[in-house]
Amino acid sequence: MSGEEIFQQRMRLGRLFDIYGGLLTEKQRNCLGLYFYDDLSLSEISEELGVSRQAVHDLLKRVEQILERYETTLGVLAKEEGLHAELQEVMDLLAPCDREKNDEAVKILTKICGEGR
């Protein structure tokens, strides 16, 4: 797996965690939070949680699978990405038109797209 693929996978997992994190157990949320937000290594997390490094690795893999199952079932991330793409398309269509009439629409769409990530 290339560095770019690893980065994309990590970004996706972080977005899934943002969306579905509330559905995880406290232990799962804590472990993933230490991994993503505090950027701790597996060894550092294992010390923090008082478990083995392998247990942390296994928990992270299991949580990744759980989050992917939630996304497969609920599709919130896919819907969000689809909406963002549609909003970007509208912005692209508005941009070449009469600037005076469309400036406010472009500002609003830019704000919406920015809020959606």
CSV table of N, CA, C and O in Angstrom, one decimal:
chain,number,residue,atom,x,y,z
A,1,MET,N,0.8,-1.2,0.0
A,1,MET,CA,0.0,0.0,0.0
A,1,MET,C,0.9,1.2,0.0
A,1,MET,O,1.8,1.3,0.8
A,2,SER,N,0.6,2.2,-0.9
A,2,SER,CA,1.4,3.4,-1.0
A,2,SER,C,1.2,4.3,0.1
A,2,SER,O,0.1,4.2,0.8
A,3,GLY,N,2.0,5.3,0.3
A,3,GLY,CA,1.8,6.3,1.3
A,3,GLY,C,0.6,7.1,1.1
A,3,GLY,O,-0.1,7.4,2.1
A,4,GLU,N,0.2,7.4,-0.1
A,4,GLU,CA,-1.0,8.1,-0.4
A,4,GLU,C,-2.2,7.3,-0.1
A,4,GLU,O,-3.2,7.8,0.5
A,5,GLU,N,-2.2,6.0,-0.3
A,5,GLU,CA,-3.3,5.1,0.0
A,5,GLU,C,-3.5,5.0,1.5
A,5,GLU,O,-4.6,5.0,2.0
A,6,ILE,N,-2.4,4.9,2.2
A,6,ILE,CA,-2.4,4.9,3.7
A,6,ILE,C,-3.0,6.2,4.2
A,6,ILE,O,-3.9,6.2,5.1
A,7,PHE,N,-2.6,7.3,3.7
A,7,PHE,CA,-3.1,8.6,4.1
A,7,PHE,C,-4.6,8.7,3.8
A,7,PHE,O,-5.4,9.1,4.7
A,8,GLN,N,-5.1,8.3,2.7
A,8,GLN,CA,-6.5,8.3,2.3
A,8,GLN,C,-7.3,7.4,3.2
A,8,GLN,O,-8.4,7.8,3.7
A,9,GLN,N,-6.8,6.2,3.5
A,9,GLN,CA,-7.5,5.3,4.4
A,9,GLN,C,-7.6,5.9,5.8
A,9,GLN,O,-8.6,5.8,6.5
A,10,ARG,N,-6.5,6.5,6.3
A,10,ARG,CA,-6.5,7.1,7.6
A,10,ARG,C,-7.5,8.3,7.7
A,10,ARG,O,-8.3,8.5,8.6
A,11,MET,N,-7.6,9.1,6.6
A,11,MET,CA,-8.5,10.2,6.5
A,11,MET,C,-10.0,9.7,6.5
A,11,MET,O,-10.8,10.3,7.2
A,12,ARG,N,-10.2,8.6,5.8
A,12,ARG,CA,-11.5,8.1,5.7
A,12,ARG,C,-12.0,7.6,7.1
A,12,ARG,O,-13.1,7.8,7.6
A,13,LEU,N,-11.0,6.9,7.8
A,13,LEU,CA,-11.3,6.4,9.1
A,13,LEU,C,-11.6,7.5,10.1
A,13,LEU,O,-12.5,7.4,10.9
A,14,GLY,N,-10.9,8.6,10.0
A,14,GLY,CA,-11.1,9.7,10.8
A,14,GLY,C,-12.5,10.4,10.6
A,14,GLY,O,-13.2,10.8,11.5
A,15,ARG,N,-12.9,10.4,9.3
A,15,ARG,CA,-14.2,11.0,9.0
A,15,ARG,C,-15.3,10.1,9.5
A,15,ARG,O,-16.3,10.5,10.0
A,16,LEU,N,-15.1,8.8,9.3
A,16,LEU,CA,-16.1,7.8,9.9
A,16,LEU,C,-16.2,7.9,11.4
A,16,LEU,O,-17.3,7.9,11.9
A,17,PHE,N,-15.1,8.1,12.0
A,17,PHE,CA,-15.0,8.3,13.5
A,17,PHE,C,-15.8,9.6,13.9
A,17,PHE,O,-16.6,9.6,14.8
A,18,ASP,N,-15.6,10.6,13.1
A,18,ASP,CA,-16.3,11.9,13.4
A,18,ASP,C,-17.9,11.7,13.3
A,18,ASP,O,-18.6,12.2,14.1
A,19,ILE,N,-18.3,10.9,12.3
A,19,ILE,CA,-19.7,10.7,12.0
A,19,ILE,C,-20.3,9.7,13.0
A,19,ILE,O,-21.4,9.9,13.6
A,20,TYR,N,-19.6,8.5,13.2
A,20,TYR,CA,-20.2,7.4,13.9
A,20,TYR,C,-19.6,7.2,15.3
A,20,TYR,O,-20.0,6.2,16.0
A,21,GLY,N,-18.7,8.0,15.7
A,21,GLY,CA,-18.0,7.8,17.0
A,21,GLY,C,-18.9,7.7,18.2
A,21,GLY,O,-18.6,6.9,19.1
A,22,GLY,N,-20.0,8.4,18.1
A,22,GLY,CA,-21.0,8.3,19.2
A,22,GLY,C,-21.6,6.9,19.4
A,22,GLY,O,-22.2,6.6,20.4
A,23,LEU,N,-21.5,6.1,18.4
A,23,LEU,CA,-22.1,4.8,18.4
A,23,LEU,C,-21.1,3.7,19.0
A,23,LEU,O,-21.5,2.6,19.2
A,24,LEU,N,-19.9,4.1,19.2
A,24,LEU,CA,-18.9,3.2,19.8
A,24,LEU,C,-18.9,3.2,21.3
A,24,LEU,O,-19.5,4.1,21.9
A,25,THR,N,-18.3,2.2,21.9
A,25,THR,CA,-18.2,2.1,23.3
A,25,THR,C,-17.2,3.2,23.8
A,25,THR,O,-16.4,3.7,23.0
A,26,GLU,N,-17.2,3.5,25.1
A,26,GLU,CA,-16.3,4.5,25.6
A,26,GLU,C,-14.8,4.0,25.4
A,26,GLU,O,-14.0,4.9,25.0
A,27,LYS,N,-14.6,2.8,25.6
A,27,LYS,CA,-13.2,2.3,25.4
A,27,LYS,C,-12.8,2.4,23.9
A,27,LYS,O,-11.6,2.8,23.6
A,28,GLN,N,-13.7,2.1,23.0
A,28,GLN,CA,-13.3,2.2,21.6
A,28,GLN,C,-13.1,3.7,21.2
A,28,GLN,O,-12.1,4.0,20.5
A,29,ARG,N,-14.0,4.6,21.7
A,29,ARG,CA,-13.8,6.0,21.4
A,29,ARG,C,-12.5,6.5,22.0
A,29,ARG,O,-11.8,7.3,21.3
A,30,ASN,N,-12.2,6.1,23.2
A,30,ASN,CA,-11.0,6.6,23.9
A,30,ASN,C,-9.8,6.1,23.1
A,30,ASN,O,-8.9,6.9,22.8
A,31,CYS,N,-9.7,4.9,22.7
A,31,CYS,CA,-8.6,4.3,22.0
A,31,CYS,C,-8.4,5.1,20.6
A,31,CYS,O,-7.3,5.5,20.3
A,32,LEU,N,-9.5,5.2,19.9
A,32,LEU,CA,-9.4,5.9,18.6
A,32,LEU,C,-9.1,7.4,18.8
A,32,LEU,O,-8.3,7.9,17.9
A,33,GLY,N,-9.6,8.0,19.8
A,33,GLY,CA,-9.3,9.4,20.1
A,33,GLY,C,-7.8,9.6,20.4
A,33,GLY,O,-7.2,10.5,19.9
A,34,LEU,N,-7.2,8.7,21.1
A,34,LEU,CA,-5.8,8.7,21.4
A,34,LEU,C,-5.0,8.6,20.1
A,34,LEU,O,-3.9,9.2,19.9
A,35,TYR,N,-5.5,7.7,19.3
A,35,TYR,CA,-4.8,7.4,18.0
A,35,TYR,C,-4.9,8.6,17.0
A,35,TYR,O,-3.9,9.0,16.5
A,36,PHE,N,-6.1,9.1,16.9
A,36,PHE,CA,-6.3,10.2,15.9
A,36,PHE,C,-6.0,11.6,16.4
A,36,PHE,O,-5.2,12.4,15.9
A,37,TYR,N,-6.6,12.0,17.5
A,37,TYR,CA,-6.5,13.3,18.0
A,37,TYR,C,-5.2,13.6,18.8
A,37,TYR,O,-4.7,14.7,18.7
A,38,ASP,N,-4.8,12.6,19.6
A,38,ASP,CA,-3.5,12.8,20.3
A,38,ASP,C,-2.3,12.3,19.6
A,38,ASP,O,-1.2,12.5,20.0
A,39,ASP,N,-2.5,11.6,18.4
A,39,ASP,CA,-1.5,11.1,17.6
A,39,ASP,C,-0.5,10.2,18.3
A,39,ASP,O,0.7,10.3,18.1
A,40,LEU,N,-1.0,9.4,19.2
A,40,LEU,CA,-0.1,8.5,20.0
A,40,LEU,C,0.2,7.2,19.2
A,40,LEU,O,-0.7,6.8,18.4
A,41,SER,N,1.3,6.7,19.5
A,41,SER,CA,1.7,5.4,18.8
A,41,SER,C,0.9,4.3,19.5
A,41,SER,O,0.4,4.4,20.6
A,42,LEU,N,1.0,3.1,19.0
A,42,LEU,CA,0.3,1.9,19.6
A,42,LEU,C,0.9,1.6,20.9
A,42,LEU,O,0.2,1.3,21.9
A,43,SER,N,2.2,1.8,21.1
A,43,SER,CA,2.9,1.5,22.4
A,43,SER,C,2.5,2.6,23.4
A,43,SER,O,2.2,2.2,24.5
A,44,GLU,N,2.4,3.8,23.0
A,44,GLU,CA,1.9,4.9,23.9
A,44,GLU,C,0.5,4.6,24.4
A,44,GLU,O,0.1,4.8,25.5
A,45,ILE,N,-0.4,4.2,23.4
A,45,ILE,CA,-1.8,4.0,23.8
A,45,ILE,C,-1.8,2.8,24.7
A,45,ILE,O,-2.6,2.8,25.7
A,46,SER,N,-1.0,1.7,24.4
A,46,SER,CA,-1.1,0.6,25.3
A,46,SER,C,-0.7,0.9,26.7
A,46,SER,O,-1.3,0.4,27.7
A,47,GLU,N,0.3,1.8,26.9
A,47,GLU,CA,0.7,2.3,28.2
A,47,GLU,C,-0.4,3.1,28.9
A,47,GLU,O,-0.7,2.9,30.1
A,48,GLU,N,-1.0,3.9,28.1
A,48,GLU,CA,-2.1,4.8,28.6
A,48,GLU,C,-3.3,3.9,29.1
A,48,GLU,O,-3.9,4.2,30.1
A,49,LEU,N,-3.6,2.9,28.3
A,49,LEU,CA,-4.8,2.0,28.6
A,49,LEU,C,-4.5,0.8,29.5
A,49,LEU,O,-5.4,0.2,29.9
A,50,GLY,N,-3.2,0.6,29.7
A,50,GLY,CA,-2.8,-0.6,30.5
A,50,GLY,C,-3.1,-1.9,29.9
A,50,GLY,O,-3.4,-2.9,30.6
A,51,VAL,N,-2.9,-2.0,28.5
A,51,VAL,CA,-3.1,-3.2,27.8
A,51,VAL,C,-1.9,-3.4,26.9
A,51,VAL,O,-1.0,-2.5,26.8
A,52,SER,N,-1.8,-4.6,26.2
A,52,SER,CA,-0.7,-4.8,25.4
A,52,SER,C,-0.8,-4.0,24.1
A,52,SER,O,-1.9,-3.6,23.7
A,53,ARG,N,0.3,-3.9,23.4
A,53,ARG,CA,0.4,-3.2,22.1
A,53,ARG,C,-0.5,-4.0,21.1
A,53,ARG,O,-1.2,-3.4,20.3
A,54,GLN,N,-0.5,-5.3,21.2
A,54,GLN,CA,-1.3,-6.1,20.3
A,54,GLN,C,-2.8,-5.9,20.5
A,54,GLN,O,-3.5,-5.9,19.6
A,55,ALA,N,-3.1,-5.8,21.8
A,55,ALA,CA,-4.5,-5.5,22.1
A,55,ALA,C,-5.0,-4.2,21.5
A,55,ALA,O,-6.1,-4.1,21.0
A,56,VAL,N,-4.2,-3.2,21.5
A,56,VAL,CA,-4.5,-1.9,20.9
A,56,VAL,C,-4.6,-2.0,19.4
A,56,VAL,O,-5.6,-1.6,18.8
A,57,HIS,N,-3.7,-2.7,18.8
A,57,HIS,CA,-3.8,-3.0,17.4
A,57,HIS,C,-5.1,-3.7,17.0
A,57,HIS,O,-5.8,-3.3,16.1
A,58,ASP,N,-5.4,-4.7,17.7
A,58,ASP,CA,-6.6,-5.5,17.4
A,58,ASP,C,-7.9,-4.7,17.6
A,58,ASP,O,-8.8,-4.7,16.8
A,59,LEU,N,-7.9,-3.8,18.7
A,59,LEU,CA,-9.0,-3.0,18.9
A,59,LEU,C,-9.2,-2.0,17.8
A,59,LEU,O,-10.3,-1.8,17.3
A,60,LEU,N,-8.1,-1.4,17.4
A,60,LEU,CA,-8.2,-0.4,16.3
A,60,LEU,C,-8.7,-1.0,15.0
A,60,LEU,O,-9.6,-0.5,14.3
A,61,LYS,N,-8.3,-2.2,14.7
A,61,LYS,CA,-8.7,-2.9,13.5
A,61,LYS,C,-10.2,-3.3,13.6
A,61,LYS,O,-11.0,-3.2,12.7
A,62,ARG,N,-10.6,-3.7,14.8
A,62,ARG,CA,-12.0,-4.1,15.0
A,62,ARG,C,-12.9,-2.9,14.9
A,62,ARG,O,-14.0,-2.9,14.3
A,63,VAL,N,-12.5,-1.7,15.5
A,63,VAL,CA,-13.2,-0.5,15.4
A,63,VAL,C,-13.3,0.0,13.9
A,63,VAL,O,-14.4,0.4,13.5
A,64,GLU,N,-12.3,-0.2,13.2
A,64,GLU,CA,-12.3,0.2,11.8
A,64,GLU,C,-13.4,-0.6,11.0
A,64,GLU,O,-14.1,-0.1,10.3
A,65,GLN,N,-13.4,-1.9,11.3
A,65,GLN,CA,-14.4,-2.7,10.7
A,65,GLN,C,-15.8,-2.3,11.1
A,65,GLN,O,-16.8,-2.3,10.3
A,66,ILE,N,-16.0,-2.0,12.4
A,66,ILE,CA,-17.3,-1.6,12.9
A,66,ILE,C,-17.8,-0.3,12.2
A,66,ILE,O,-18.9,-0.2,11.7
A,67,LEU,N,-16.8,0.7,12.1
A,67,LEU,CA,-17.2,1.9,11.4
A,67,LEU,C,-17.5,1.8,10.0
A,67,LEU,O,-18.5,2.4,9.4
A,68,GLU,N,-16.8,0.9,9.3
A,68,GLU,CA,-17.1,0.6,7.9
A,68,GLU,C,-18.5,-0.1,7.8
A,68,GLU,O,-19.2,0.2,6.8
A,69,ARG,N,-18.8,-0.9,8.7
A,69,ARG,CA,-20.2,-1.6,8.7
A,69,ARG,C,-21.3,-0.5,8.9
A,69,ARG,O,-22.3,-0.6,8.2
A,70,TYR,N,-21.0,0.4,9.8
A,70,TYR,CA,-22.0,1.5,10.0
A,70,TYR,C,-22.2,2.3,8.7
A,70,TYR,O,-23.3,2.6,8.3
A,71,GLU,N,-21.1,2.6,8.0
A,71,GLU,CA,-21.2,3.3,6.8
A,71,GLU,C,-21.9,2.5,5.7
A,71,GLU,O,-22.7,3.1,4.9
A,72,THR,N,-21.6,1.2,5.6
A,72,THR,CA,-22.3,0.4,4.6
A,72,THR,C,-23.8,0.4,4.9
A,72,THR,O,-24.6,0.5,3.9
A,73,THR,N,-24.2,0.3,6.1
A,73,THR,CA,-25.6,0.3,6.5
A,73,THR,C,-26.3,1.7,6.3
A,73,THR,O,-27.3,1.8,5.8
A,74,LEU,N,-25.6,2.7,6.9
A,74,LEU,CA,-26.3,4.0,7.0
A,74,LEU,C,-25.9,5.0,5.8
A,74,LEU,O,-26.7,5.8,5.4
A,75,GLY,N,-24.7,4.9,5.3
A,75,GLY,CA,-24.2,5.7,4.2
A,75,GLY,C,-24.2,7.2,4.4
A,75,GLY,O,-24.2,7.9,3.5
A,76,VAL,N,-23.9,7.6,5.6
A,76,VAL,CA,-23.9,9.0,5.9
A,76,VAL,C,-22.7,9.7,5.2
A,76,VAL,O,-22.9,10.8,4.6
A,77,LEU,N,-21.5,9.1,5.3
A,77,LEU,CA,-20.4,9.7,4.6
A,77,LEU,C,-20.6,9.8,3.1
A,77,LEU,O,-20.3,10.8,2.5
A,78,ALA,N,-21.1,8.7,2.5
A,78,ALA,CA,-21.3,8.7,1.1
A,78,ALA,C,-22.3,9.8,0.7
A,78,ALA,O,-22.1,10.5,-0.3
A,79,LYS,N,-23.4,10.0,1.5
A,79,LYS,CA,-24.4,11.1,1.2
A,79,LYS,C,-23.7,12.4,1.3
A,79,LYS,O,-24.0,13.3,0.5
A,80,GLU,N,-22.9,12.6,2.4
A,80,GLU,CA,-22.2,13.9,2.6
A,80,GLU,C,-21.3,14.2,1.4
A,80,GLU,O,-21.3,15.3,0.9
A,81,GLU,N,-20.5,13.2,1.0
A,81,GLU,CA,-19.6,13.4,-0.2
A,81,GLU,C,-20.4,13.7,-1.4
A,81,GLU,O,-20.0,14.5,-2.2
A,82,GLY,N,-21.5,13.0,-1.6
A,82,GLY,CA,-22.4,13.3,-2.8
A,82,GLY,C,-22.9,14.7,-2.8
A,82,GLY,O,-22.9,15.4,-3.8
A,83,LEU,N,-23.4,15.2,-1.7
A,83,LEU,CA,-23.9,16.5,-1.5
A,83,LEU,C,-22.8,17.5,-1.8
A,83,LEU,O,-23.0,18.5,-2.5
A,84,HIS,N,-21.6,17.3,-1.2
A,84,HIS,CA,-20.5,18.2,-1.4
A,84,HIS,C,-20.2,18.3,-2.9
A,84,HIS,O,-19.9,19.4,-3.5
A,85,ALA,N,-20.2,17.2,-3.6
A,85,ALA,CA,-19.9,17.2,-5.1
A,85,ALA,C,-20.9,18.0,-5.9
A,85,ALA,O,-20.6,18.7,-6.8
A,86,GLU,N,-22.2,17.8,-5.5
A,86,GLU,CA,-23.3,18.5,-6.2
A,86,GLU,C,-23.2,20.0,-5.9
A,86,GLU,O,-23.3,20.8,-6.8
A,87,LEU,N,-22.9,20.4,-4.7
A,87,LEU,CA,-22.7,21.8,-4.4
A,87,LEU,C,-21.5,22.4,-5.1
A,87,LEU,O,-21.6,23.5,-5.6
A,88,GLN,N,-20.4,21.7,-5.3
A,88,GLN,CA,-19.3,22.1,-6.0
A,88,GLN,C,-19.6,22.3,-7.5
A,88,GLN,O,-19.2,23.3,-8.1
A,89,GLU,N,-20.4,21.4,-8.0
A,89,GLU,CA,-20.9,21.5,-9.4
A,89,GLU,C,-21.7,22.8,-9.6
A,89,GLU,O,-21.5,23.5,-10.6
A,90,VAL,N,-22.6,23.1,-8.7
A,90,VAL,CA,-23.4,24.3,-8.8
A,90,VAL,C,-22.5,25.5,-8.7
A,90,VAL,O,-22.6,26.5,-9.5
A,91,MET,N,-21.5,25.5,-7.9
A,91,MET,CA,-20.6,26.6,-7.8
A,91,MET,C,-19.8,26.8,-9.1
A,91,MET,O,-19.6,27.9,-9.6
A,92,ASP,N,-19.4,25.7,-9.7
A,92,ASP,CA,-18.7,25.8,-11.0
A,92,ASP,C,-19.6,26.3,-12.1
A,92,ASP,O,-19.1,27.0,-13.0
A,93,LEU,N,-20.9,26.0,-12.1
A,93,LEU,CA,-21.8,26.5,-13.1
A,93,LEU,C,-22.1,28.0,-12.9
A,93,LEU,O,-22.3,28.7,-13.9
A,94,LEU,N,-22.1,28.4,-11.6
A,94,LEU,CA,-22.4,29.8,-11.4
A,94,LEU,C,-21.2,30.7,-11.7
A,94,LEU,O,-21.4,31.8,-12.1
A,95,ALA,N,-20.1,30.2,-11.5
A,95,ALA,CA,-18.9,31.1,-11.6
A,95,ALA,C,-18.7,31.8,-12.9
A,95,ALA,O,-18.4,33.0,-12.9
A,96,PRO,N,-19.0,31.2,-14.1
A,96,PRO,CA,-18.8,32.0,-15.3
A,96,PRO,C,-19.9,33.0,-15.6
A,96,PRO,O,-19.8,33.8,-16.6
A,97,CYS,N,-21.0,32.9,-14.9
A,97,CYS,CA,-22.2,33.8,-15.2
A,97,CYS,C,-22.0,35.2,-14.7
A,97,CYS,O,-20.9,35.5,-14.3
A,98,ASP,N,-23.0,36.0,-14.8
A,98,ASP,CA,-23.0,37.4,-14.4
A,98,ASP,C,-22.6,37.4,-12.9
A,98,ASP,O,-23.3,37.0,-12.0
A,99,ARG,N,-21.4,38.0,-12.6
A,99,ARG,CA,-20.8,38.0,-11.3
A,99,ARG,C,-21.7,38.8,-10.3
A,99,ARG,O,-21.8,38.4,-9.2
A,100,GLU,N,-22.3,39.9,-10.7
A,100,GLU,CA,-23.0,40.7,-9.8
A,100,GLU,C,-24.2,40.0,-9.2
A,100,GLU,O,-24.5,40.1,-8.1
A,101,LYS,N,-24.9,39.2,-10.1
A,101,LYS,CA,-26.1,38.5,-9.6
A,101,LYS,C,-25.7,37.2,-8.8
A,101,LYS,O,-26.5,36.7,-8.0
A,102,ASN,N,-24.6,36.6,-9.1
A,102,ASN,CA,-24.3,35.3,-8.5
A,102,ASN,C,-23.2,35.4,-7.4
A,102,ASN,O,-23.0,34.3,-6.8
A,103,ASP,N,-22.7,36.5,-7.1
A,103,ASP,CA,-21.7,36.6,-6.1
A,103,ASP,C,-22.2,36.1,-4.7
A,103,ASP,O,-21.5,35.3,-4.0
A,104,GLU,N,-23.4,36.5,-4.4
A,104,GLU,CA,-24.0,36.1,-3.1
A,104,GLU,C,-24.2,34.6,-3.1
A,104,GLU,O,-24.0,33.9,-2.1
A,105,ALA,N,-24.7,34.0,-4.2
A,105,ALA,CA,-25.0,32.6,-4.3
A,105,ALA,C,-23.7,31.8,-4.1
A,105,ALA,O,-23.6,30.8,-3.4
A,106,VAL,N,-22.6,32.3,-4.8
A,106,VAL,CA,-21.3,31.6,-4.7
A,106,VAL,C,-20.8,31.7,-3.2
A,106,VAL,O,-20.3,30.7,-2.7
A,107,LYS,N,-21.0,32.8,-2.6
A,107,LYS,CA,-20.5,33.0,-1.2
A,107,LYS,C,-21.2,32.0,-0.3
A,107,LYS,O,-20.6,31.3,0.6
A,108,ILE,N,-22.6,31.9,-0.5
A,108,ILE,CA,-23.3,30.9,0.3
A,108,ILE,C,-22.9,29.5,0.1
A,108,ILE,O,-22.7,28.7,1.0
A,109,LEU,N,-22.8,29.1,-1.2
A,109,LEU,CA,-22.3,27.8,-1.6
A,109,LEU,C,-20.9,27.5,-1.0
A,109,LEU,O,-20.6,26.4,-0.6
A,110,THR,N,-20.1,28.5,-1.1
A,110,THR,CA,-18.7,28.3,-0.6
A,110,THR,C,-18.7,28.0,0.9
A,110,THR,O,-18.0,27.1,1.4
A,111,LYS,N,-19.6,28.7,1.6
A,111,LYS,CA,-19.7,28.5,3.0
A,111,LYS,C,-20.3,27.1,3.3
A,111,LYS,O,-19.7,26.4,4.2
A,112,ILE,N,-21.3,26.7,2.6
A,112,ILE,CA,-21.8,25.4,2.8
A,112,ILE,C,-20.8,24.3,2.5
A,112,ILE,O,-20.6,23.3,3.3
A,113,CYS,N,-20.1,24.4,1.4
A,113,CYS,CA,-19.1,23.4,1.0
A,113,CYS,C,-18.0,23.4,2.1
A,113,CYS,O,-17.4,22.3,2.4
A,114,GLY,N,-17.6,24.5,2.6
A,114,GLY,CA,-16.5,24.6,3.6
A,114,GLY,C,-17.0,23.9,4.9
A,114,GLY,O,-16.2,23.3,5.6
A,115,GLU,N,-18.2,24.1,5.3
A,115,GLU,CA,-18.8,23.5,6.5
A,115,GLU,C,-18.9,22.0,6.3
A,115,GLU,O,-18.8,21.2,7.3
A,116,GLY,N,-19.0,21.5,5.1
A,116,GLY,CA,-19.1,20.0,4.9
A,116,GLY,C,-17.8,19.3,4.8
A,116,GLY,O,-17.8,18.2,4.5
A,117,ARG,N,-16.7,20.0,5.0
A,117,ARG,CA,-15.3,19.6,5.0
A,117,ARG,C,-14.7,20.1,3.8
A,117,ARG,O,-14.4,19.9,2.8
